[in-house]
mmCIF file with all atom_site columns, C-alpha atoms in Angstrom:
data_model
loop_
_atom_site.group_PDB
_atom_site.id
_atom_site.type_symbol
_atom_site.label_atom_id
_atom_site.label_alt_id
_atom_site.label_comp_id
_atom_site.label_asym_id
_atom_site.label_entity_id
_atom_site.label_seq_id
_atom_site.pdbx_PDB_ins_code
_atom_site.Cartn_x
_atom_site.Cartn_y
_atom_site.Cartn_z
_atom_site.occupancy
_atom_site.B_iso_or_equiv
_atom_site.pdbx_formal_charge
_atom_site.auth_seq_id
_atom_site.auth_comp_id
_atom_site.auth_asym_id
_atom_site.auth_atom_id
_atom_site.pdbx_PDB_model_num
ATOM 1   C CA . GLY A 1 1   ? 78.971  110.817 120.043 1.00 0.00 ? 1   GLY A CA 1
ATOM 2   C CA . ALA A 1 2   ? 79.104  107.136 121.674 1.00 0.00 ? 2   ALA A CA 1
ATOM 3   C CA . GLY A 1 3   ? 80.565  104.556 119.799 1.00 0.00 ? 3   GLY A CA 1
ATOM 4   C CA . VAL A 1 4   ? 80.141  100.931 119.741 1.00 0.00 ? 4   VAL A CA 1
ATOM 5   C CA . SER A 1 5   ? 79.962  98.996  123.048 1.00 0.00 ? 5   SER A CA 1
ATOM 6   C CA . GLN A 1 6   ? 80.739  95.544  123.654 1.00 0.00 ? 6   GLN A CA 1
ATOM 7   C CA . SER A 1 7   ? 80.142  93.622  126.933 1.00 0.00 ? 7   SER A CA 1
ATOM 8   C CA . PRO A 1 8   ? 81.901  91.621  128.473 1.00 0.00 ? 8   PRO A CA 1
ATOM 9   C CA . SER A 1 9   ? 84.987  93.075  127.840 1.00 0.00 ? 9   SER A CA 1
ATOM 10  C CA . ASN A 1 10  ? 86.643  89.953  128.825 1.00 0.00 ? 10  ASN A CA 1
ATOM 11  C CA . LYS A 1 11  ? 85.025  86.191  129.427 1.00 0.00 ? 11  LYS A CA 1
ATOM 12  C CA . VAL A 1 12  ? 86.340  83.143  131.049 1.00 0.00 ? 12  VAL A CA 1
ATOM 13  C CA . THR A 1 13  ? 84.649  79.966  130.912 1.00 0.00 ? 13  THR A CA 1
ATOM 14  C CA . GLU A 1 14  ? 84.741  76.379  131.467 1.00 0.00 ? 14  GLU A CA 1
ATOM 15  C CA . LYS A 1 15  ? 84.014  74.190  128.042 1.00 0.00 ? 15  LYS A CA 1
ATOM 16  C CA . GLY A 1 16  ? 80.636  73.015  127.514 1.00 0.00 ? 16  GLY A CA 1
ATOM 17  C CA . LYS A 1 17  ? 79.185  76.319  129.221 1.00 0.00 ? 17  LYS A CA 1
ATOM 18  C CA . ASP A 1 18  ? 77.048  78.677  126.848 1.00 0.00 ? 18  ASP A CA 1
ATOM 19  C CA . VAL A 1 19  ? 78.300  82.279  126.657 1.00 0.00 ? 19  VAL A CA 1
ATOM 20  C CA . GLU A 1 20  ? 76.467  85.349  125.250 1.00 0.00 ? 20  GLU A CA 1
ATOM 21  C CA . LEU A 1 21  ? 78.081  88.487  123.948 1.00 0.00 ? 21  LEU A CA 1
ATOM 22  C CA . ARG A 1 22  ? 76.540  91.647  123.430 1.00 0.00 ? 22  ARG A CA 1
ATOM 23  C CA . CYS A 1 23  ? 76.834  94.516  121.407 1.00 0.00 ? 23  CYS A CA 1
ATOM 24  C CA . ASP A 1 24  ? 75.617  98.173  121.319 1.00 0.00 ? 24  ASP A CA 1
ATOM 25  C CA . PRO A 1 25  ? 75.720  99.731  118.136 1.00 0.00 ? 25  PRO A CA 1
ATOM 26  C CA . ILE A 1 26  ? 76.000  103.591 117.191 1.00 0.00 ? 26  ILE A CA 1
ATOM 27  C CA . SER A 1 27  ? 72.740  104.710 117.457 1.00 0.00 ? 27  SER A CA 1
ATOM 28  C CA . GLY A 1 28  ? 70.952  105.035 113.973 1.00 0.00 ? 28  GLY A CA 1
ATOM 29  C CA . HIS A 1 29  ? 73.407  102.373 112.196 1.00 0.00 ? 29  HIS A CA 1
ATOM 30  C CA . THR A 1 30  ? 71.218  99.971  110.699 1.00 0.00 ? 30  THR A CA 1
ATOM 31  C CA . ALA A 1 31  ? 73.824  97.474  109.624 1.00 0.00 ? 31  ALA A CA 1
ATOM 32  C CA . LEU A 1 32  ? 75.779  95.730  112.354 1.00 0.00 ? 32  LEU A CA 1
ATOM 33  C CA . TYR A 1 33  ? 78.592  92.749  112.020 1.00 0.00 ? 33  TYR A CA 1
ATOM 34  C CA . TRP A 1 34  ? 79.951  89.989  114.203 1.00 0.00 ? 34  TRP A CA 1
ATOM 35  C CA . TYR A 1 35  ? 83.754  89.371  113.337 1.00 0.00 ? 35  TYR A CA 1
ATOM 36  C CA . ARG A 1 36  ? 86.107  86.871  115.217 1.00 0.00 ? 36  ARG A CA 1
ATOM 37  C CA . GLN A 1 37  ? 89.905  86.868  115.658 1.00 0.00 ? 37  GLN A CA 1
ATOM 38  C CA . SER A 1 38  ? 91.779  83.893  116.478 1.00 0.00 ? 38  SER A CA 1
ATOM 39  C CA . LEU A 1 39  ? 95.149  83.804  118.019 1.00 0.00 ? 39  LEU A CA 1
ATOM 40  C CA . GLY A 1 40  ? 97.737  84.321  114.843 1.00 0.00 ? 40  GLY A CA 1
ATOM 41  C CA . GLN A 1 41  ? 94.703  84.680  112.550 1.00 0.00 ? 41  GLN A CA 1
ATOM 42  C CA . GLY A 1 42  ? 92.859  87.518  110.644 1.00 0.00 ? 42  GLY A CA 1
ATOM 43  C CA . LEU A 1 43  ? 89.740  88.701  111.270 1.00 0.00 ? 43  LEU A CA 1
ATOM 44  C CA . GLU A 1 44  ? 86.845  86.208  110.404 1.00 0.00 ? 44  GLU A CA 1
ATOM 45  C CA . PHE A 1 45  ? 83.484  87.129  109.619 1.00 0.00 ? 45  PHE A CA 1
ATOM 46  C CA . LEU A 1 46  ? 80.363  85.543  111.065 1.00 0.00 ? 46  LEU A CA 1
ATOM 47  C CA . ILE A 1 47  ? 77.232  87.241  110.702 1.00 0.00 ? 47  ILE A CA 1
ATOM 48  C CA . TYR A 1 48  ? 75.757  90.875  109.465 1.00 0.00 ? 48  TYR A CA 1
ATOM 49  C CA . PHE A 1 49  ? 72.391  91.949  110.373 1.00 0.00 ? 49  PHE A CA 1
ATOM 50  C CA . GLN A 1 50  ? 70.406  94.540  108.155 1.00 0.00 ? 50  GLN A CA 1
ATOM 51  C CA . GLY A 1 51  ? 67.865  95.848  111.016 1.00 0.00 ? 51  GLY A CA 1
ATOM 52  C CA . ASN A 1 52  ? 66.686  92.710  112.553 1.00 0.00 ? 52  ASN A CA 1
ATOM 53  C CA . SER A 1 53  ? 67.405  90.533  110.263 1.00 0.00 ? 53  SER A CA 1
ATOM 54  C CA . ALA A 1 54  ? 70.510  88.528  108.626 1.00 0.00 ? 54  ALA A CA 1
ATOM 55  C CA . PRO A 1 55  ? 70.858  87.964  105.380 1.00 0.00 ? 55  PRO A CA 1
ATOM 56  C CA . ASP A 1 56  ? 74.373  86.178  105.830 1.00 0.00 ? 56  ASP A CA 1
ATOM 57  C CA . LYS A 1 57  ? 74.953  83.768  108.110 1.00 0.00 ? 57  LYS A CA 1
ATOM 58  C CA . SER A 1 58  ? 77.385  82.342  105.911 1.00 0.00 ? 58  SER A CA 1
ATOM 59  C CA . GLY A 1 59  ? 80.303  82.967  108.514 1.00 0.00 ? 59  GLY A CA 1
ATOM 60  C CA . LEU A 1 60  ? 78.780  81.367  111.462 1.00 0.00 ? 60  LEU A CA 1
ATOM 61  C CA . PRO A 1 61  ? 81.249  77.990  112.021 1.00 0.00 ? 61  PRO A CA 1
ATOM 62  C CA . SER A 1 62  ? 78.716  75.708  113.502 1.00 0.00 ? 62  SER A CA 1
ATOM 63  C CA . ASP A 1 63  ? 75.224  75.276  114.557 1.00 0.00 ? 63  ASP A CA 1
ATOM 64  C CA . ARG A 1 64  ? 76.402  75.757  118.192 1.00 0.00 ? 64  ARG A CA 1
ATOM 65  C CA . PHE A 1 65  ? 76.518  79.757  117.109 1.00 0.00 ? 65  PHE A CA 1
ATOM 66  C CA . SER A 1 66  ? 73.708  81.610  116.765 1.00 0.00 ? 66  SER A CA 1
ATOM 67  C CA . ALA A 1 67  ? 72.786  85.674  116.905 1.00 0.00 ? 67  ALA A CA 1
ATOM 68  C CA . GLU A 1 68  ? 69.952  87.659  117.290 1.00 0.00 ? 68  GLU A CA 1
ATOM 69  C CA . ARG A 1 69  ? 69.237  91.243  117.061 1.00 0.00 ? 69  ARG A CA 1
ATOM 70  C CA . THR A 1 70  ? 66.389  93.325  118.450 1.00 0.00 ? 70  THR A CA 1
ATOM 71  C CA . GLY A 1 71  ? 64.688  96.416  117.396 1.00 0.00 ? 71  GLY A CA 1
ATOM 72  C CA . GLY A 1 72  ? 67.215  97.509  115.115 1.00 0.00 ? 72  GLY A CA 1
ATOM 73  C CA . SER A 1 73  ? 69.729  98.199  117.758 1.00 0.00 ? 73  SER A CA 1
ATOM 74  C CA . VAL A 1 74  ? 71.634  95.534  120.141 1.00 0.00 ? 74  VAL A CA 1
ATOM 75  C CA . SER A 1 75  ? 73.047  92.202  118.956 1.00 0.00 ? 75  SER A CA 1
ATOM 76  C CA . THR A 1 76  ? 73.717  89.167  121.058 1.00 0.00 ? 76  THR A CA 1
ATOM 77  C CA . LEU A 1 77  ? 76.102  86.472  119.673 1.00 0.00 ? 77  LEU A CA 1
ATOM 78  C CA . THR A 1 78  ? 75.332  83.420  121.479 1.00 0.00 ? 78  THR A CA 1
ATOM 79  C CA . ILE A 1 79  ? 77.851  80.229  121.587 1.00 0.00 ? 79  ILE A CA 1
ATOM 80  C CA . GLN A 1 80  ? 76.437  77.241  123.010 1.00 0.00 ? 80  GLN A CA 1
ATOM 81  C CA . ARG A 1 81  ? 78.393  74.249  124.422 1.00 0.00 ? 81  ARG A CA 1
ATOM 82  C CA . THR A 1 82  ? 81.588  76.140  124.205 1.00 0.00 ? 82  THR A CA 1
ATOM 83  C CA . GLN A 1 83  ? 84.766  74.408  123.013 1.00 0.00 ? 83  GLN A CA 1
ATOM 84  C CA . GLN A 1 84  ? 88.399  75.397  123.252 1.00 0.00 ? 84  GLN A CA 1
ATOM 85  C CA . GLU A 1 85  ? 88.904  76.255  119.613 1.00 0.00 ? 85  GLU A CA 1
ATOM 86  C CA . ASP A 1 86  ? 86.151  79.410  120.439 1.00 0.00 ? 86  ASP A CA 1
ATOM 87  C CA . SER A 1 87  ? 88.627  80.957  122.158 1.00 0.00 ? 87  SER A CA 1
ATOM 88  C CA . ALA A 1 88  ? 89.175  84.374  120.503 1.00 0.00 ? 88  ALA A CA 1
ATOM 89  C CA . VAL A 1 89  ? 88.391  88.251  120.541 1.00 0.00 ? 89  VAL A CA 1
ATOM 90  C CA . TYR A 1 90  ? 85.232  88.409  119.378 1.00 0.00 ? 90  TYR A CA 1
ATOM 91  C CA . LEU A 1 91  ? 84.339  92.246  117.901 1.00 0.00 ? 91  LEU A CA 1
ATOM 92  C CA . CYS A 1 92  ? 81.073  93.664  116.597 1.00 0.00 ? 92  CYS A CA 1
ATOM 93  C CA . ALA A 1 93  ? 80.809  96.650  114.216 1.00 0.00 ? 93  ALA A CA 1
ATOM 94  C CA . SER A 1 94  ? 78.212  98.877  112.601 1.00 0.00 ? 94  SER A CA 1
ATOM 95  C CA . SER A 1 95  ? 77.872  100.811 109.893 1.00 0.00 ? 95  SER A CA 1
ATOM 96  C CA . LYS A 1 96  ? 75.622  103.665 108.554 1.00 0.00 ? 96  LYS A CA 1
ATOM 97  C CA . THR A 1 97  ? 73.169  102.283 106.185 1.00 0.00 ? 97  THR A CA 1
ATOM 98  C CA . GLY A 1 98  ? 73.136  99.037  104.081 1.00 0.00 ? 98  GLY A CA 1
ATOM 99  C CA . THR A 1 99  ? 75.447  96.751  104.089 1.00 0.00 ? 99  THR A CA 1
ATOM 100 C CA . GLY A 1 100 ? 76.878  97.958  101.252 1.00 0.00 ? 100 GLY A CA 1
ATOM 101 C CA . VAL A 1 101 ? 81.032  97.722  101.012 1.00 0.00 ? 101 VAL A CA 1
ATOM 102 C CA . TYR A 1 102 ? 81.266  101.328 100.422 1.00 0.00 ? 102 TYR A CA 1
ATOM 103 C CA . ASN A 1 103 ? 80.628  101.972 104.266 1.00 0.00 ? 103 ASN A CA 1
ATOM 104 C CA . GLU A 1 104 ? 83.126  102.536 106.525 1.00 0.00 ? 104 GLU A CA 1
ATOM 105 C CA . GLN A 1 105 ? 82.777  100.131 109.902 1.00 0.00 ? 105 GLN A CA 1
ATOM 106 C CA . PHE A 1 106 ? 82.905  101.353 113.039 1.00 0.00 ? 106 PHE A CA 1
ATOM 107 C CA . PHE A 1 107 ? 84.274  98.839  115.529 1.00 0.00 ? 107 PHE A CA 1
ATOM 108 C CA . GLY A 1 108 ? 83.700  98.239  119.214 1.00 0.00 ? 108 GLY A CA 1
ATOM 109 C CA . PRO A 1 109 ? 86.738  97.285  121.759 1.00 0.00 ? 109 PRO A CA 1
ATOM 110 C CA . GLY A 1 110 ? 85.601  93.263  121.153 1.00 0.00 ? 110 GLY A CA 1
ATOM 111 C CA . THR A 1 111 ? 84.962  90.637  123.882 1.00 0.00 ? 111 THR A CA 1
ATOM 112 C CA . ARG A 1 112 ? 87.827  88.493  124.505 1.00 0.00 ? 112 ARG A CA 1
ATOM 113 C CA . LEU A 1 113 ? 86.586  85.000  125.283 1.00 0.00 ? 113 LEU A CA 1
ATOM 114 C CA . THR A 1 114 ? 88.674  82.476  126.438 1.00 0.00 ? 114 THR A CA 1
ATOM 115 C CA . VAL A 1 115 ? 87.444  78.631  127.026 1.00 0.00 ? 115 VAL A CA 1
ATOM 116 C CA . LEU A 1 116 ? 89.523  76.875  129.538 1.00 0.00 ? 116 LEU A CA 1
ATOM 117 C CA . ILE B 2 1   ? 87.841  81.949  96.463  1.00 0.00 ? 1   ILE B CA 1
ATOM 118 C CA . LEU B 2 2   ? 88.354  85.655  96.977  1.00 0.00 ? 2   LEU B CA 1
ATOM 119 C CA . ASN B 2 3   ? 91.901  86.152  98.733  1.00 0.00 ? 3   ASN B CA 1
ATOM 120 C CA . VAL B 2 4   ? 93.161  89.352  100.269 1.00 0.00 ? 4   VAL B CA 1
ATOM 121 C CA . GLU B 2 5   ? 96.977  89.457  100.667 1.00 0.00 ? 5   GLU B CA 1
ATOM 122 C CA . GLN B 2 6   ? 98.811  92.025  102.867 1.00 0.00 ? 6   GLN B CA 1
ATOM 123 C CA . SER B 2 7   ? 102.889 92.252  102.770 1.00 0.00 ? 7   SER B CA 1
ATOM 124 C CA . PRO B 2 8   ? 104.975 92.740  104.449 1.00 0.00 ? 8   PRO B CA 1
ATOM 125 C CA . GLN B 2 9   ? 103.515 90.622  107.462 1.00 0.00 ? 9   GLN B CA 1
ATOM 126 C CA . SER B 2 10  ? 105.449 92.798  109.948 1.00 0.00 ? 10  SER B CA 1
ATOM 127 C CA . LEU B 2 11  ? 107.809 96.047  110.015 1.00 0.00 ? 11  LEU B CA 1
ATOM 128 C CA . HIS B 2 12  ? 110.286 97.205  112.230 1.00 0.00 ? 12  HIS B CA 1
ATOM 129 C CA . VAL B 2 13  ? 111.120 100.795 111.522 1.00 0.00 ? 13  VAL B CA 1
ATOM 130 C CA . GLN B 2 14  ? 112.848 103.767 113.450 1.00 0.00 ? 14  GLN B CA 1
ATOM 131 C CA . GLU B 2 15  ? 111.101 107.080 114.432 1.00 0.00 ? 15  GLU B CA 1
ATOM 132 C CA . GLY B 2 16  ? 111.124 109.530 111.523 1.00 0.00 ? 16  GLY B CA 1
ATOM 133 C CA . ASP B 2 17  ? 111.572 107.188 108.330 1.00 0.00 ? 17  ASP B CA 1
ATOM 134 C CA . SER B 2 18  ? 109.138 106.992 105.969 1.00 0.00 ? 18  SER B CA 1
ATOM 135 C CA . THR B 2 19  ? 107.404 103.261 104.989 1.00 0.00 ? 19  THR B CA 1
ATOM 136 C CA . ASN B 2 20  ? 104.580 101.791 102.510 1.00 0.00 ? 20  ASN B CA 1
ATOM 137 C CA . PHE B 2 21  ? 103.058 98.392  102.732 1.00 0.00 ? 21  PHE B CA 1
ATOM 138 C CA . THR B 2 22  ? 100.551 96.610  100.109 1.00 0.00 ? 22  THR B CA 1
ATOM 139 C CA . CYS B 2 23  ? 97.176  94.777  99.873  1.00 0.00 ? 23  CYS B CA 1
ATOM 140 C CA . SER B 2 24  ? 96.711  92.732  97.032  1.00 0.00 ? 24  SER B CA 1
ATOM 141 C CA . PHE B 2 25  ? 93.529  91.661  95.675  1.00 0.00 ? 25  PHE B CA 1
ATOM 142 C CA . PRO B 2 26  ? 91.169  90.153  93.273  1.00 0.00 ? 26  PRO B CA 1
ATOM 143 C CA . SER B 2 27  ? 91.340  92.867  89.854  1.00 0.00 ? 27  SER B CA 1
ATOM 144 C CA . SER B 2 28  ? 87.443  91.732  89.134  1.00 0.00 ? 28  SER B CA 1
ATOM 145 C CA . ASN B 2 29  ? 84.335  92.730  90.427  1.00 0.00 ? 29  ASN B CA 1
ATOM 146 C CA . PHE B 2 30  ? 85.846  95.326  92.087  1.00 0.00 ? 30  PHE B CA 1
ATOM 147 C CA . TYR B 2 31  ? 83.538  97.759  94.731  1.00 0.00 ? 31  TYR B CA 1
ATOM 148 C CA . ALA B 2 32  ? 85.707  99.087  97.509  1.00 0.00 ? 32  ALA B CA 1
ATOM 149 C CA . LEU B 2 33  ? 88.843  98.931  99.283  1.00 0.00 ? 33  LEU B CA 1
ATOM 150 C CA . HIS B 2 34  ? 88.995  99.848  103.095 1.00 0.00 ? 34  HIS B CA 1
ATOM 151 C CA . TRP B 2 35  ? 92.356  100.275 104.982 1.00 0.00 ? 35  TRP B CA 1
ATOM 152 C CA . TYR B 2 36  ? 91.978  99.893  109.072 1.00 0.00 ? 36  TYR B CA 1
ATOM 153 C CA . ARG B 2 37  ? 94.382  100.703 111.837 1.00 0.00 ? 37  ARG B CA 1
ATOM 154 C CA . TRP B 2 38  ? 94.403  98.524  114.547 1.00 0.00 ? 38  TRP B CA 1
ATOM 155 C CA . GLU B 2 39  ? 96.332  99.901  117.751 1.00 0.00 ? 39  GLU B CA 1
ATOM 156 C CA . THR B 2 40  ? 96.904  97.201  120.348 1.00 0.00 ? 40  THR B CA 1
ATOM 157 C CA . ALA B 2 41  ? 93.884  97.235  122.896 1.00 0.00 ? 41  ALA B CA 1
ATOM 158 C CA . LYS B 2 42  ? 91.695  99.433  121.161 1.00 0.00 ? 42  LYS B CA 1
ATOM 159 C CA . SER B 2 43  ? 89.055  98.954  118.153 1.00 0.00 ? 43  SER B CA 1
ATOM 160 C CA . PRO B 2 44  ? 90.364  98.852  114.561 1.00 0.00 ? 44  PRO B CA 1
ATOM 161 C CA . GLU B 2 45  ? 89.663  102.588 113.095 1.00 0.00 ? 45  GLU B CA 1
ATOM 162 C CA . ALA B 2 46  ? 88.802  103.273 109.710 1.00 0.00 ? 46  ALA B CA 1
ATOM 163 C CA . LEU B 2 47  ? 91.691  105.161 107.805 1.00 0.00 ? 47  LEU B CA 1
ATOM 164 C CA . PHE B 2 48  ? 90.133  105.380 103.940 1.00 0.00 ? 48  PHE B CA 1
ATOM 165 C CA . VAL B 2 49  ? 87.380  103.960 101.888 1.00 0.00 ? 49  VAL B CA 1
ATOM 166 C CA . MET B 2 50  ? 88.756  103.740 98.203  1.00 0.00 ? 50  MET B CA 1
ATOM 167 C CA . THR B 2 51  ? 86.418  103.249 95.397  1.00 0.00 ? 51  THR B CA 1
ATOM 168 C CA . LEU B 2 52  ? 87.628  104.304 91.888  1.00 0.00 ? 52  LEU B CA 1
ATOM 169 C CA . ASN B 2 53  ? 90.972  103.109 90.135  1.00 0.00 ? 53  ASN B CA 1
ATOM 170 C CA . GLY B 2 54  ? 93.745  105.842 90.614  1.00 0.00 ? 54  GLY B CA 1
ATOM 171 C CA . ASP B 2 55  ? 92.132  107.166 93.852  1.00 0.00 ? 55  ASP B CA 1
ATOM 172 C CA . GLU B 2 56  ? 94.674  108.930 96.241  1.00 0.00 ? 56  GLU B CA 1
ATOM 173 C CA . LYS B 2 57  ? 93.555  109.752 99.572  1.00 0.00 ? 57  LYS B CA 1
ATOM 174 C CA . LYS B 2 58  ? 94.982  111.381 102.396 1.00 0.00 ? 58  LYS B CA 1
ATOM 175 C CA . LYS B 2 59  ? 94.674  111.755 106.060 1.00 0.00 ? 59  LYS B CA 1
ATOM 176 C CA . GLY B 2 60  ? 97.813  113.962 108.011 1.00 0.00 ? 60  GLY B CA 1
ATOM 177 C CA . ARG B 2 61  ? 100.956 111.748 107.283 1.00 0.00 ? 61  ARG B CA 1
ATOM 178 C CA . ILE B 2 62  ? 99.246  108.505 105.607 1.00 0.00 ? 62  ILE B CA 1
ATOM 179 C CA . SER B 2 63  ? 98.262  108.314 102.450 1.00 0.00 ? 63  SER B CA 1
ATOM 180 C CA . ALA B 2 64  ? 96.886  105.569 100.052 1.00 0.00 ? 64  ALA B CA 1
ATOM 181 C CA . THR B 2 65  ? 96.657  104.688 96.576  1.00 0.00 ? 65  THR B CA 1
ATOM 182 C CA . LEU B 2 66  ? 94.511  102.706 94.445  1.00 0.00 ? 66  LEU B CA 1
ATOM 183 C CA . ASN B 2 67  ? 94.928  100.251 91.274  1.00 0.00 ? 67  ASN B CA 1
ATOM 184 C CA . THR B 2 68  ? 91.973  98.323  90.728  1.00 0.00 ? 68  THR B CA 1
ATOM 185 C CA . LYS B 2 69  ? 93.021  96.942  87.183  1.00 0.00 ? 69  LYS B CA 1
ATOM 186 C CA . GLU B 2 70  ? 95.977  95.204  88.661  1.00 0.00 ? 70  GLU B CA 1
ATOM 187 C CA . GLY B 2 71  ? 94.450  94.643  92.107  1.00 0.00 ? 71  GLY B CA 1
ATOM 188 C CA . TYR B 2 72  ? 96.506  96.414  94.601  1.00 0.00 ? 72  TYR B CA 1
ATOM 189 C CA . SER B 2 73  ? 96.792  99.455  97.303  1.00 0.00 ? 73  SER B CA 1
ATOM 190 C CA . TYR B 2 74  ? 99.701  101.225 98.961  1.00 0.00 ? 74  TYR B CA 1
ATOM 191 C CA . LEU B 2 75  ? 99.629  102.762 101.816 1.00 0.00 ? 75  LEU B CA 1
ATOM 192 C CA . TYR B 2 76  ? 102.262 105.358 102.545 1.00 0.00 ? 76  TYR B CA 1
ATOM 193 C CA . ILE B 2 77  ? 103.225 106.400 106.244 1.00 0.00 ? 77  ILE B CA 1
ATOM 194 C CA . LYS B 2 78  ? 105.709 109.483 106.156 1.00 0.00 ? 78  LYS B CA 1
ATOM 195 C CA . GLY B 2 79  ? 107.693 110.261 109.071 1.00 0.00 ? 79  GLY B CA 1
ATOM 196 C CA . SER B 2 80  ? 106.776 107.615 111.028 1.00 0.00 ? 80  SER B CA 1
ATOM 197 C CA . GLN B 2 81  ? 106.220 107.999 114.760 1.00 0.00 ? 81  GLN B CA 1
ATOM 198 C CA . PRO B 2 82  ? 105.741 105.536 117.617 1.00 0.00 ? 82  PRO B CA 1
ATOM 199 C CA . GLU B 2 83  ? 102.500 106.397 117.849 1.00 0.00 ? 83  GLU B CA 1
ATOM 200 C CA . ASP B 2 84  ? 101.868 104.884 114.283 1.00 0.00 ? 84  ASP B CA 1
ATOM 201 C CA . SER B 2 85  ? 102.466 101.430 115.512 1.00 0.00 ? 85  SER B CA 1
ATOM 202 C CA . ALA B 2 86  ? 99.932  99.404  114.976 1.00 0.00 ? 86  ALA B CA 1
ATOM 203 C CA . THR B 2 87  ? 98.365  96.385  112.380 1.00 0.00 ? 87  THR B CA 1
ATOM 204 C CA . TYR B 2 88  ? 97.048  98.007  109.024 1.00 0.00 ? 88  TYR B CA 1
ATOM 205 C CA . LEU B 2 89  ? 94.529  96.088  107.621 1.00 0.00 ? 89  LEU B CA 1
ATOM 206 C CA . CYS B 2 90  ? 92.957  96.169  104.648 1.00 0.00 ? 90  CYS B CA 1
ATOM 207 C CA . ALA B 2 91  ? 89.550  94.813  103.476 1.00 0.00 ? 91  ALA B CA 1
ATOM 208 C CA . PHE B 2 92  ? 87.861  94.310  100.271 1.00 0.00 ? 92  PHE B CA 1
ATOM 209 C CA . GLY B 2 93  ? 84.372  94.607  98.744  1.00 0.00 ? 93  GLY B CA 1
ATOM 210 C CA . ALA B 2 94  ? 83.159  92.616  95.820  1.00 0.00 ? 94  ALA B CA 1
ATOM 211 C CA . GLY B 2 95  ? 79.832  93.896  95.266  1.00 0.00 ? 95  GLY B CA 1
ATOM 212 C CA . ASN B 2 96  ? 77.847  95.833  97.067  1.00 0.00 ? 96  ASN B CA 1
ATOM 213 C CA . ASN B 2 97  ? 76.264  93.620  99.225  1.00 0.00 ? 97  ASN B CA 1
ATOM 214 C CA . ARG B 2 98  ? 78.548  91.119  100.080 1.00 0.00 ? 98  ARG B CA 1
ATOM 215 C CA . LYS B 2 99  ? 80.648  91.246  102.919 1.00 0.00 ? 99  LYS B CA 1
ATOM 216 C CA . LEU B 2 100 ? 84.449  92.595  103.142 1.00 0.00 ? 100 LEU B CA 1
ATOM 217 C CA . ILE B 2 101 ? 87.167  90.481  102.658 1.00 0.00 ? 101 ILE B CA 1
ATOM 218 C CA . TRP B 2 102 ? 90.174  91.239  105.037 1.00 0.00 ? 102 TRP B CA 1
ATOM 219 C CA . GLY B 2 103 ? 93.432  90.547  104.842 1.00 0.00 ? 103 GLY B CA 1
ATOM 220 C CA . LEU B 2 104 ? 95.978  89.407  107.862 1.00 0.00 ? 104 LEU B CA 1
ATOM 221 C CA . GLY B 2 105 ? 97.483  92.943  108.154 1.00 0.00 ? 105 GLY B CA 1
ATOM 222 C CA . THR B 2 106 ? 100.938 94.500  108.313 1.00 0.00 ? 106 THR B CA 1
ATOM 223 C CA . SER B 2 107 ? 102.179 94.794  111.976 1.00 0.00 ? 107 SER B CA 1
ATOM 224 C CA . LEU B 2 108 ? 103.984 98.106  112.303 1.00 0.00 ? 108 LEU B CA 1
ATOM 225 C CA . ALA B 2 109 ? 106.421 98.810  115.030 1.00 0.00 ? 109 ALA B CA 1
ATOM 226 C CA . VAL B 2 110 ? 108.234 102.365 114.993 1.00 0.00 ? 110 VAL B CA 1
ATOM 227 C CA . ASN B 2 111 ? 110.772 102.358 117.093 1.00 0.00 ? 111 ASN B CA 1
ATOM 228 C CA . PRO B 2 112 ? 111.600 105.781 118.876 1.00 0.00 ? 112 PRO B CA 1
#
C-alpha cells in the first residue's frame, strides 16, 4: 500500500515568508509525528498527533511554528516569518495505534526547506 | 535529561567485513528501543523494536541485542555489502506515552 507522503519535496523561500508543509500518513495510522533534522544534528522531535489532537507540542521551537491535523489524516506544519535557522529537512512519520513507544514509525521522504 | 548516545559517529569498512555499533541509553524507566536505517535520499526505515532485556532480533545479515539493565544495544552487520551504507539511528522510549528520544546515528560506508 501507499506509504507516508510529504509535499513539497523541496522548498526554497525568502526570510520572513510563511511556508506550509504537508504530510499524508499511511491510511488508518492514528499517530502522526513531525521531526526535523538540521545540518549536522540528529532527529529533533517537533510535535505528535493522536487523531486530530496534539497532546505534546513541546518540541515546537517557537510560536512561529504550528501544526494541525484534520480528519485524522492529513497534517500541515506551518512556519510563519521563516528564519534562516529554520532551514532543515522536515520529516513526517505515522504509526498504527496510539502514541506508544512500542510502535514502529513509518517515515515520509521529507521536505527540504531552505530559507535564504 | 534523557540522552541517547551512539558510537562510533562514522565507520568505513570493506565489503565482506562484519561490523557492529553501539547505542547507549538511560537504564531507568525503559520501555522500548528502536533501530532505524536511513539511506541517503530515502526515508528512515524501521529495523527492530526491542522491549525485553536480553532480546535478540535478526533480519537477514543484520541483528541486534538489548541490555536494559546496563543501558545499551548493539547492532551487528555480518558480511557488509555496499547497499548497507546508511546512517543507523537508535531511539529510546521511556514510558509508553512519551516520545522517542533519538541518537545522532552511526554513519556506515561500505567500500566495494
